[in-house]
mmCIF file with all atom_site columns, C-alpha atoms in Angstrom:
data_model
loop_
_atom_site.group_PDB
_atom_site.id
_atom_site.type_symbol
_atom_site.label_atom_id
_atom_site.label_alt_id
_atom_site.label_comp_id
_atom_site.label_asym_id
_atom_site.label_entity_id
_atom_site.label_seq_id
_atom_site.pdbx_PDB_ins_code
_atom_site.Cartn_x
_atom_site.Cartn_y
_atom_site.Cartn_z
_atom_site.occupancy
_atom_site.B_iso_or_equiv
_atom_site.pdbx_formal_charge
_atom_site.auth_seq_id
_atom_site.auth_comp_id
_atom_site.auth_asym_id
_atom_site.auth_atom_id
_atom_site.pdbx_PDB_model_num
ATOM 1   C CA . MET A 1 1   ? 0.185   -89.190 -28.127 1.00 61.00 ? 10  MET A CA 1
ATOM 2   C CA . GLU A 1 2   ? -3.291  -87.728 -27.448 1.00 64.00 ? 11  GLU A CA 1
ATOM 3   C CA . ASN A 1 3   ? -4.975  -91.120 -27.010 1.00 70.00 ? 12  ASN A CA 1
ATOM 4   C CA . SER A 1 4   ? -2.204  -92.118 -24.617 1.00 86.00 ? 13  SER A CA 1
ATOM 5   C CA . ILE A 1 5   ? -2.871  -89.039 -22.463 1.00 83.00 ? 14  ILE A CA 1
ATOM 6   C CA . PHE A 1 6   ? -6.636  -89.623 -22.499 1.00 82.00 ? 15  PHE A CA 1
ATOM 7   C CA . ASP A 1 7   ? -6.139  -93.292 -21.568 1.00 85.00 ? 16  ASP A CA 1
ATOM 8   C CA . ARG A 1 8   ? -3.734  -92.440 -18.756 1.00 83.00 ? 17  ARG A CA 1
ATOM 9   C CA . TYR A 1 9   ? -6.065  -89.736 -17.487 1.00 83.00 ? 18  TYR A CA 1
ATOM 10  C CA . TRP A 1 10  ? -9.147  -91.948 -17.245 1.00 81.00 ? 19  TRP A CA 1
ATOM 11  C CA . LYS A 1 11  ? -7.121  -94.803 -15.701 1.00 83.00 ? 20  LYS A CA 1
ATOM 12  C CA . SER A 1 12  ? -5.783  -92.507 -12.970 1.00 83.00 ? 21  SER A CA 1
ATOM 13  C CA . ILE A 1 13  ? -8.331  -89.761 -12.268 1.00 78.00 ? 22  ILE A CA 1
ATOM 14  C CA . SER A 1 14  ? -11.808 -90.364 -10.895 1.00 72.00 ? 23  SER A CA 1
ATOM 15  C CA . ARG A 1 15  ? -14.841 -89.086 -12.759 1.00 71.00 ? 24  ARG A CA 1
ATOM 16  C CA . ALA A 1 16  ? -16.128 -87.966 -9.349  1.00 65.00 ? 25  ALA A CA 1
ATOM 17  C CA . SER A 1 17  ? -13.923 -84.873 -9.529  1.00 63.00 ? 26  SER A CA 1
ATOM 18  C CA . SER A 1 18  ? -13.584 -84.466 -13.261 1.00 64.00 ? 27  SER A CA 1
ATOM 19  C CA . TYR A 1 19  ? -15.845 -82.733 -15.727 1.00 66.00 ? 28  TYR A CA 1
ATOM 20  C CA . LYS A 1 20  ? -14.497 -82.519 -19.263 1.00 70.00 ? 29  LYS A CA 1
ATOM 21  C CA . TYR A 1 21  ? -16.220 -80.514 -21.994 1.00 69.00 ? 30  TYR A CA 1
ATOM 22  C CA . PHE A 1 22  ? -13.578 -80.666 -24.714 1.00 76.00 ? 31  PHE A CA 1
ATOM 23  C CA . PRO A 1 23  ? -10.886 -83.182 -25.725 1.00 81.00 ? 32  PRO A CA 1
ATOM 24  C CA . LEU A 1 24  ? -8.191  -80.491 -25.550 1.00 83.00 ? 33  LEU A CA 1
ATOM 25  C CA . ILE A 1 25  ? -4.827  -81.245 -23.917 1.00 86.00 ? 34  ILE A CA 1
ATOM 26  C CA . VAL A 1 26  ? -3.288  -78.004 -22.680 1.00 86.00 ? 35  VAL A CA 1
ATOM 27  C CA . LYS A 1 27  ? 0.499   -77.620 -22.824 1.00 89.00 ? 36  LYS A CA 1
ATOM 28  C CA . LYS A 1 28  ? 0.908   -73.971 -21.750 1.00 87.00 ? 37  LYS A CA 1
ATOM 29  C CA . ILE A 1 29  ? -0.944  -70.702 -21.318 1.00 83.00 ? 38  ILE A CA 1
ATOM 30  C CA . GLU A 1 30  ? 0.026   -67.099 -22.033 1.00 82.00 ? 39  GLU A CA 1
ATOM 31  C CA . GLY A 1 31  ? -2.412  -64.356 -21.104 1.00 76.00 ? 40  GLY A CA 1
ATOM 32  C CA . SER A 1 32  ? -5.675  -65.308 -22.781 1.00 79.00 ? 41  SER A CA 1
ATOM 33  C CA . ARG A 1 33  ? -4.056  -67.787 -25.179 1.00 85.00 ? 42  ARG A CA 1
ATOM 34  C CA . ILE A 1 34  ? -3.970  -71.554 -24.710 1.00 86.00 ? 43  ILE A CA 1
ATOM 35  C CA . PHE A 1 35  ? -1.558  -73.849 -26.539 1.00 90.00 ? 44  PHE A CA 1
ATOM 36  C CA . ASP A 1 36  ? -2.256  -77.555 -26.945 1.00 90.00 ? 45  ASP A CA 1
ATOM 37  C CA . VAL A 1 37  ? 0.287   -80.383 -27.077 1.00 89.00 ? 46  VAL A CA 1
ATOM 38  C CA . ASN A 1 38  ? 0.479   -80.012 -30.872 1.00 91.00 ? 47  ASN A CA 1
ATOM 39  C CA . GLY A 1 39  ? 1.324   -76.297 -30.645 1.00 93.00 ? 48  GLY A CA 1
ATOM 40  C CA . LYS A 1 40  ? -2.108  -75.158 -31.855 1.00 95.00 ? 49  LYS A CA 1
ATOM 41  C CA . GLU A 1 41  ? -3.168  -71.840 -30.339 1.00 94.00 ? 50  GLU A CA 1
ATOM 42  C CA . TYR A 1 42  ? -6.642  -71.080 -28.956 1.00 90.00 ? 51  TYR A CA 1
ATOM 43  C CA . ILE A 1 43  ? -8.198  -67.982 -27.402 1.00 86.00 ? 52  ILE A CA 1
ATOM 44  C CA . ASP A 1 44  ? -9.481  -68.750 -23.900 1.00 80.00 ? 53  ASP A CA 1
ATOM 45  C CA . PHE A 1 45  ? -13.144 -67.770 -24.070 1.00 75.00 ? 54  PHE A CA 1
ATOM 46  C CA . LEU A 1 46  ? -13.829 -70.194 -21.210 1.00 72.00 ? 55  LEU A CA 1
ATOM 47  C CA . SER A 1 47  ? -11.757 -68.057 -18.799 1.00 65.00 ? 56  SER A CA 1
ATOM 48  C CA . SER A 1 48  ? -10.727 -71.229 -17.005 1.00 62.00 ? 57  SER A CA 1
ATOM 49  C CA . ALA A 1 49  ? -14.420 -71.718 -16.168 1.00 64.00 ? 58  ALA A CA 1
ATOM 50  C CA . ALA A 1 50  ? -14.580 -68.275 -14.532 1.00 56.00 ? 59  ALA A CA 1
ATOM 51  C CA . LEU A 1 51  ? -12.197 -69.181 -11.736 1.00 55.00 ? 60  LEU A CA 1
ATOM 52  C CA . TYR A 1 52  ? -9.218  -66.951 -12.504 1.00 58.00 ? 61  TYR A CA 1
ATOM 53  C CA . ASN A 1 53  ? -10.259 -63.332 -12.927 1.00 63.00 ? 62  ASN A CA 1
ATOM 54  C CA . ALA A 1 54  ? -6.660  -62.040 -12.911 1.00 67.00 ? 63  ALA A CA 1
ATOM 55  C CA . GLY A 1 55  ? -5.815  -63.615 -16.257 1.00 66.00 ? 64  GLY A CA 1
ATOM 56  C CA . LEU A 1 56  ? -3.774  -66.700 -16.991 1.00 73.00 ? 65  LEU A CA 1
ATOM 57  C CA . ASN A 1 57  ? -0.070  -66.377 -16.189 1.00 76.00 ? 66  ASN A CA 1
ATOM 58  C CA . ASN A 1 58  ? -0.488  -62.669 -15.400 1.00 79.00 ? 67  ASN A CA 1
ATOM 59  C CA . ASP A 1 59  ? 3.113   -61.489 -14.756 1.00 85.00 ? 68  ASP A CA 1
ATOM 60  C CA . GLU A 1 60  ? 2.195   -59.330 -11.750 1.00 88.00 ? 69  GLU A CA 1
ATOM 61  C CA . VAL A 1 61  ? 0.215   -62.168 -10.145 1.00 84.00 ? 70  VAL A CA 1
ATOM 62  C CA . VAL A 1 62  ? 2.932   -64.769 -10.855 1.00 85.00 ? 71  VAL A CA 1
ATOM 63  C CA . THR A 1 63  ? 5.653   -62.523 -9.355  1.00 91.00 ? 72  THR A CA 1
ATOM 64  C CA . SER A 1 64  ? 3.553   -61.839 -6.269  1.00 88.00 ? 73  SER A CA 1
ATOM 65  C CA . LEU A 1 65  ? 2.740   -65.530 -5.802  1.00 84.00 ? 74  LEU A CA 1
ATOM 66  C CA . LEU A 1 66  ? 6.373   -66.601 -6.176  1.00 89.00 ? 75  LEU A CA 1
ATOM 67  C CA . GLU A 1 67  ? 7.403   -64.050 -3.555  1.00 89.00 ? 76  GLU A CA 1
ATOM 68  C CA . GLU A 1 68  ? 4.680   -65.211 -1.164  1.00 84.00 ? 77  GLU A CA 1
ATOM 69  C CA . LEU A 1 69  ? 5.554   -68.893 -1.692  1.00 85.00 ? 78  LEU A CA 1
ATOM 70  C CA . LYS A 1 70  ? 8.918   -68.204 -0.045  1.00 85.00 ? 79  LYS A CA 1
ATOM 71  C CA . ASN A 1 71  ? 7.061   -67.435 3.207   1.00 81.00 ? 80  ASN A CA 1
ATOM 72  C CA . MET A 1 72  ? 4.064   -69.725 3.266   1.00 77.00 ? 81  MET A CA 1
ATOM 73  C CA . LEU A 1 73  ? 2.471   -71.844 0.553   1.00 71.00 ? 82  LEU A CA 1
ATOM 74  C CA . HIS A 1 74  ? -0.592  -72.758 2.573   1.00 70.00 ? 83  HIS A CA 1
ATOM 75  C CA . TYR A 1 75  ? -1.499  -73.521 6.100   1.00 68.00 ? 84  TYR A CA 1
ATOM 76  C CA . THR A 1 76  ? -4.495  -75.085 7.754   1.00 70.00 ? 85  THR A CA 1
ATOM 77  C CA . GLN A 1 77  ? -7.651  -73.099 8.394   1.00 71.00 ? 86  GLN A CA 1
ATOM 78  C CA . TYR A 1 78  ? -7.581  -74.506 11.944  1.00 72.00 ? 87  TYR A CA 1
ATOM 79  C CA . LEU A 1 79  ? -5.027  -71.878 13.026  1.00 74.00 ? 88  LEU A CA 1
ATOM 80  C CA . TYR A 1 80  ? -4.889  -68.089 12.636  1.00 78.00 ? 89  TYR A CA 1
ATOM 81  C CA . HIS A 1 81  ? -2.548  -66.221 10.337  1.00 80.00 ? 90  HIS A CA 1
ATOM 82  C CA . GLU A 1 82  ? -2.245  -62.548 9.469   1.00 82.00 ? 91  GLU A CA 1
ATOM 83  C CA . LYS A 1 83  ? -2.457  -62.824 5.667   1.00 82.00 ? 92  LYS A CA 1
ATOM 84  C CA . SER A 1 84  ? -5.883  -64.489 5.630   1.00 84.00 ? 93  SER A CA 1
ATOM 85  C CA . ILE A 1 85  ? -7.255  -61.932 8.105   1.00 89.00 ? 94  ILE A CA 1
ATOM 86  C CA . LYS A 1 86  ? -5.869  -59.035 6.053   1.00 92.00 ? 95  LYS A CA 1
ATOM 87  C CA . LEU A 1 87  ? -7.366  -60.445 2.854   1.00 90.00 ? 96  LEU A CA 1
ATOM 88  C CA . ALA A 1 88  ? -10.744 -60.882 4.566   1.00 93.00 ? 97  ALA A CA 1
ATOM 89  C CA . GLU A 1 89  ? -10.618 -57.264 5.786   1.00 96.00 ? 98  GLU A CA 1
ATOM 90  C CA . ILE A 1 90  ? -9.834  -56.007 2.268   1.00 96.00 ? 99  ILE A CA 1
ATOM 91  C CA . LEU A 1 91  ? -12.635 -58.088 0.736   1.00 95.00 ? 100 LEU A CA 1
ATOM 92  C CA . LYS A 1 92  ? -15.107 -56.767 3.327   1.00 96.00 ? 101 LYS A CA 1
ATOM 93  C CA . GLU A 1 93  ? -13.983 -53.201 2.647   1.00 96.00 ? 102 GLU A CA 1
ATOM 94  C CA . ILE A 1 94  ? -14.435 -53.385 -1.134  1.00 97.00 ? 103 ILE A CA 1
ATOM 95  C CA . THR A 1 95  ? -17.741 -55.283 -0.994  1.00 96.00 ? 104 THR A CA 1
ATOM 96  C CA . PRO A 1 96  ? -20.618 -52.809 -1.476  1.00 97.00 ? 105 PRO A CA 1
ATOM 97  C CA . GLY A 1 97  ? -23.323 -52.443 1.161   1.00 96.00 ? 106 GLY A CA 1
ATOM 98  C CA . THR A 1 98  ? -23.691 -51.423 4.788   1.00 96.00 ? 107 THR A CA 1
ATOM 99  C CA . PHE A 1 99  ? -24.668 -54.841 6.165   1.00 93.00 ? 108 PHE A CA 1
ATOM 100 C CA . GLU A 1 100 ? -22.422 -56.960 8.409   1.00 92.00 ? 109 GLU A CA 1
ATOM 101 C CA . LYS A 1 101 ? -19.953 -58.789 6.182   1.00 93.00 ? 110 LYS A CA 1
ATOM 102 C CA . LYS A 1 102 ? -18.004 -62.003 6.715   1.00 91.00 ? 111 LYS A CA 1
ATOM 103 C CA . VAL A 1 103 ? -15.662 -63.939 4.414   1.00 90.00 ? 112 VAL A CA 1
ATOM 104 C CA . ALA A 1 104 ? -15.561 -67.702 3.866   1.00 87.00 ? 113 ALA A CA 1
ATOM 105 C CA . PHE A 1 105 ? -12.384 -69.087 2.290   1.00 85.00 ? 114 PHE A CA 1
ATOM 106 C CA . GLU A 1 106 ? -12.702 -72.256 0.224   1.00 84.00 ? 115 GLU A CA 1
ATOM 107 C CA . LEU A 1 107 ? -10.527 -74.172 -2.195  1.00 81.00 ? 116 LEU A CA 1
ATOM 108 C CA . SER A 1 108 ? -13.001 -74.548 -5.066  1.00 83.00 ? 117 SER A CA 1
ATOM 109 C CA . GLY A 1 109 ? -16.015 -73.009 -6.707  1.00 85.00 ? 118 GLY A CA 1
ATOM 110 C CA . GLY A 1 110 ? -18.103 -76.060 -5.786  1.00 88.00 ? 119 GLY A CA 1
ATOM 111 C CA . ALA A 1 111 ? -17.256 -75.637 -2.104  1.00 91.00 ? 120 ALA A CA 1
ATOM 112 C CA . ALA A 1 112 ? -18.152 -71.939 -2.359  1.00 91.00 ? 121 ALA A CA 1
ATOM 113 C CA . VAL A 1 113 ? -21.491 -72.906 -3.946  1.00 93.00 ? 122 VAL A CA 1
ATOM 114 C CA . ASP A 1 114 ? -22.086 -75.319 -1.048  1.00 94.00 ? 123 ASP A CA 1
ATOM 115 C CA . ILE A 1 115 ? -21.485 -72.529 1.487   1.00 93.00 ? 124 ILE A CA 1
ATOM 116 C CA . ALA A 1 116 ? -23.784 -70.138 -0.383  1.00 93.00 ? 125 ALA A CA 1
ATOM 117 C CA . LEU A 1 117 ? -26.570 -72.728 -0.616  1.00 96.00 ? 126 LEU A CA 1
ATOM 118 C CA . ARG A 1 118 ? -26.218 -73.859 3.013   1.00 94.00 ? 127 ARG A CA 1
ATOM 119 C CA . SER A 1 119 ? -26.339 -70.208 4.100   1.00 92.00 ? 128 SER A CA 1
ATOM 120 C CA . SER A 1 120 ? -29.401 -69.602 1.949   1.00 94.00 ? 129 SER A CA 1
ATOM 121 C CA . LEU A 1 121 ? -31.197 -72.630 3.398   1.00 96.00 ? 130 LEU A CA 1
ATOM 122 C CA . TYR A 1 122 ? -30.213 -71.746 6.966   1.00 95.00 ? 131 TYR A CA 1
ATOM 123 C CA . PHE A 1 123 ? -31.046 -68.037 6.938   1.00 93.00 ? 132 PHE A CA 1
ATOM 124 C CA . SER A 1 124 ? -34.203 -68.283 4.810   1.00 96.00 ? 133 SER A CA 1
ATOM 125 C CA . GLY A 1 125 ? -35.612 -71.225 6.755   1.00 97.00 ? 134 GLY A CA 1
ATOM 126 C CA . LYS A 1 126 ? -36.815 -72.632 3.435   1.00 97.00 ? 135 LYS A CA 1
ATOM 127 C CA . LYS A 1 127 ? -35.769 -75.893 1.838   1.00 96.00 ? 136 LYS A CA 1
ATOM 128 C CA . LEU A 1 128 ? -36.525 -75.430 -1.892  1.00 96.00 ? 137 LEU A CA 1
ATOM 129 C CA . LEU A 1 129 ? -33.695 -74.474 -4.256  1.00 96.00 ? 138 LEU A CA 1
ATOM 130 C CA . GLY A 1 130 ? -33.929 -73.469 -7.920  1.00 96.00 ? 139 GLY A CA 1
ATOM 131 C CA . SER A 1 131 ? -31.440 -73.950 -10.737 1.00 96.00 ? 140 SER A CA 1
ATOM 132 C CA . PHE A 1 132 ? -31.319 -74.135 -14.524 1.00 96.00 ? 141 PHE A CA 1
ATOM 133 C CA . GLU A 1 133 ? -31.398 -77.314 -16.581 1.00 94.00 ? 142 GLU A CA 1
ATOM 134 C CA . ASN A 1 134 ? -27.945 -78.139 -18.025 1.00 90.00 ? 143 ASN A CA 1
ATOM 135 C CA . SER A 1 135 ? -26.239 -75.874 -15.472 1.00 90.00 ? 144 SER A CA 1
ATOM 136 C CA . TYR A 1 136 ? -22.966 -76.790 -13.800 1.00 89.00 ? 145 TYR A CA 1
ATOM 137 C CA . HIS A 1 137 ? -22.013 -75.632 -10.302 1.00 91.00 ? 146 HIS A CA 1
ATOM 138 C CA . GLY A 1 138 ? -19.305 -78.078 -9.167  1.00 88.00 ? 147 GLY A CA 1
ATOM 139 C CA . THR A 1 139 ? -18.770 -81.580 -7.819  1.00 86.00 ? 148 THR A CA 1
ATOM 140 C CA . THR A 1 140 ? -19.443 -81.189 -4.099  1.00 90.00 ? 149 THR A CA 1
ATOM 141 C CA . TYR A 1 141 ? -22.681 -82.457 -2.507  1.00 91.00 ? 150 TYR A CA 1
ATOM 142 C CA . LEU A 1 142 ? -24.954 -79.425 -2.898  1.00 94.00 ? 151 LEU A CA 1
ATOM 143 C CA . SER A 1 143 ? -23.298 -78.205 -6.099  1.00 93.00 ? 152 SER A CA 1
ATOM 144 C CA . ILE A 1 144 ? -24.031 -81.570 -7.764  1.00 92.00 ? 153 ILE A CA 1
ATOM 145 C CA . SER A 1 145 ? -27.569 -81.387 -6.385  1.00 94.00 ? 154 SER A CA 1
ATOM 146 C CA . VAL A 1 146 ? -28.220 -78.090 -8.198  1.00 95.00 ? 155 VAL A CA 1
ATOM 147 C CA . SER A 1 147 ? -26.243 -78.926 -11.359 1.00 93.00 ? 156 SER A CA 1
ATOM 148 C CA . GLY A 1 148 ? -28.741 -79.728 -14.082 1.00 92.00 ? 157 GLY A CA 1
ATOM 149 C CA . SER A 1 149 ? -25.928 -81.077 -16.252 1.00 88.00 ? 158 SER A CA 1
ATOM 150 C CA . PHE A 1 150 ? -25.813 -84.237 -14.118 1.00 87.00 ? 159 PHE A CA 1
ATOM 151 C CA . ARG A 1 151 ? -28.409 -86.789 -15.175 1.00 87.00 ? 160 ARG A CA 1
ATOM 152 C CA . PRO A 1 152 ? -31.232 -87.313 -12.632 1.00 89.00 ? 161 PRO A CA 1
ATOM 153 C CA . GLU A 1 153 ? -30.175 -90.946 -12.070 1.00 90.00 ? 162 GLU A CA 1
ATOM 154 C CA . ILE A 1 154 ? -26.671 -89.782 -11.089 1.00 88.00 ? 163 ILE A CA 1
ATOM 155 C CA . ARG A 1 155 ? -28.079 -87.258 -8.622  1.00 87.00 ? 164 ARG A CA 1
ATOM 156 C CA . GLU A 1 156 ? -30.395 -89.989 -7.290  1.00 90.00 ? 165 GLU A CA 1
ATOM 157 C CA . LYS A 1 157 ? -27.568 -92.530 -6.832  1.00 91.00 ? 166 LYS A CA 1
ATOM 158 C CA . LEU A 1 158 ? -25.538 -89.894 -5.004  1.00 89.00 ? 167 LEU A CA 1
ATOM 159 C CA . ASN A 1 159 ? -28.494 -89.189 -2.712  1.00 89.00 ? 168 ASN A CA 1
ATOM 160 C CA . ALA A 1 160 ? -28.400 -85.552 -3.819  1.00 91.00 ? 169 ALA A CA 1
ATOM 161 C CA . TYR A 1 161 ? -30.397 -82.878 -2.030  1.00 94.00 ? 170 TYR A CA 1
ATOM 162 C CA . PRO A 1 162 ? -33.953 -83.621 -3.211  1.00 94.00 ? 171 PRO A CA 1
ATOM 163 C CA . TYR A 1 163 ? -35.632 -80.208 -2.988  1.00 96.00 ? 172 TYR A CA 1
ATOM 164 C CA . VAL A 1 164 ? -34.336 -78.674 -6.215  1.00 96.00 ? 173 VAL A CA 1
ATOM 165 C CA . TYR A 1 165 ? -36.536 -77.390 -9.037  1.00 96.00 ? 174 TYR A CA 1
ATOM 166 C CA . PHE A 1 166 ? -34.877 -77.107 -12.446 1.00 96.00 ? 175 PHE A CA 1
ATOM 167 C CA . PHE A 1 167 ? -35.990 -74.306 -14.767 1.00 95.00 ? 176 PHE A CA 1
ATOM 168 C CA . LYS A 1 168 ? -35.509 -74.126 -18.524 1.00 92.00 ? 177 LYS A CA 1
ATOM 169 C CA . TYR A 1 169 ? -33.265 -71.312 -19.706 1.00 88.00 ? 178 TYR A CA 1
ATOM 170 C CA . PRO A 1 170 ? -35.256 -68.455 -21.260 1.00 84.00 ? 179 PRO A CA 1
ATOM 171 C CA . ASP A 1 171 ? -35.519 -68.678 -25.044 1.00 77.00 ? 180 ASP A CA 1
ATOM 172 C CA . THR A 1 172 ? -34.216 -65.202 -25.830 1.00 76.00 ? 181 THR A CA 1
ATOM 173 C CA . PHE A 1 173 ? -34.249 -65.926 -29.558 1.00 76.00 ? 182 PHE A CA 1
ATOM 174 C CA . ARG A 1 174 ? -38.041 -66.224 -29.562 1.00 71.00 ? 183 ARG A CA 1
ATOM 175 C CA . ARG A 1 175 ? -38.436 -63.381 -27.039 1.00 68.00 ? 184 ARG A CA 1
ATOM 176 C CA . PRO A 1 176 ? -41.432 -64.818 -25.188 1.00 60.00 ? 185 PRO A CA 1
ATOM 177 C CA . ARG A 1 177 ? -43.797 -62.241 -23.744 1.00 63.00 ? 186 ARG A CA 1
#
């Protein structure tokens, strides 16, 4: 069964938007536990790659989402709606600092990385970016450009942003001085 799923996956889903670390086929999730198609249980130390900070299948979140889905699943960012404005106001209120705050809504971490990097380049007036070797930041243009986990020839073929310097992670085991 597993090989069939892997085969079907790679025949149907582009590598352009897929980044797989482990050959694990998830069947269901409960809290911080993951169950594969064979019923084997795992503890989710990956935290869904840091995307879901409310837990997986959190009952309060699921109930709230189901209630909201009755009104509006999603609507374009090209028009105004009260819920997005209210959420932005709450996020501004709980964000520390006295500076002017604005919110940018995106659909993925990679798109959020792109906004952060574009903002950094624009407001700093500089063009050099830094990142760690073997890092992963997403599959959008700038996030691929700063992801050290993509081989240089892939970044080159994709015409990635060229002004990125990749640093080695500190060797904390050796405690360099």
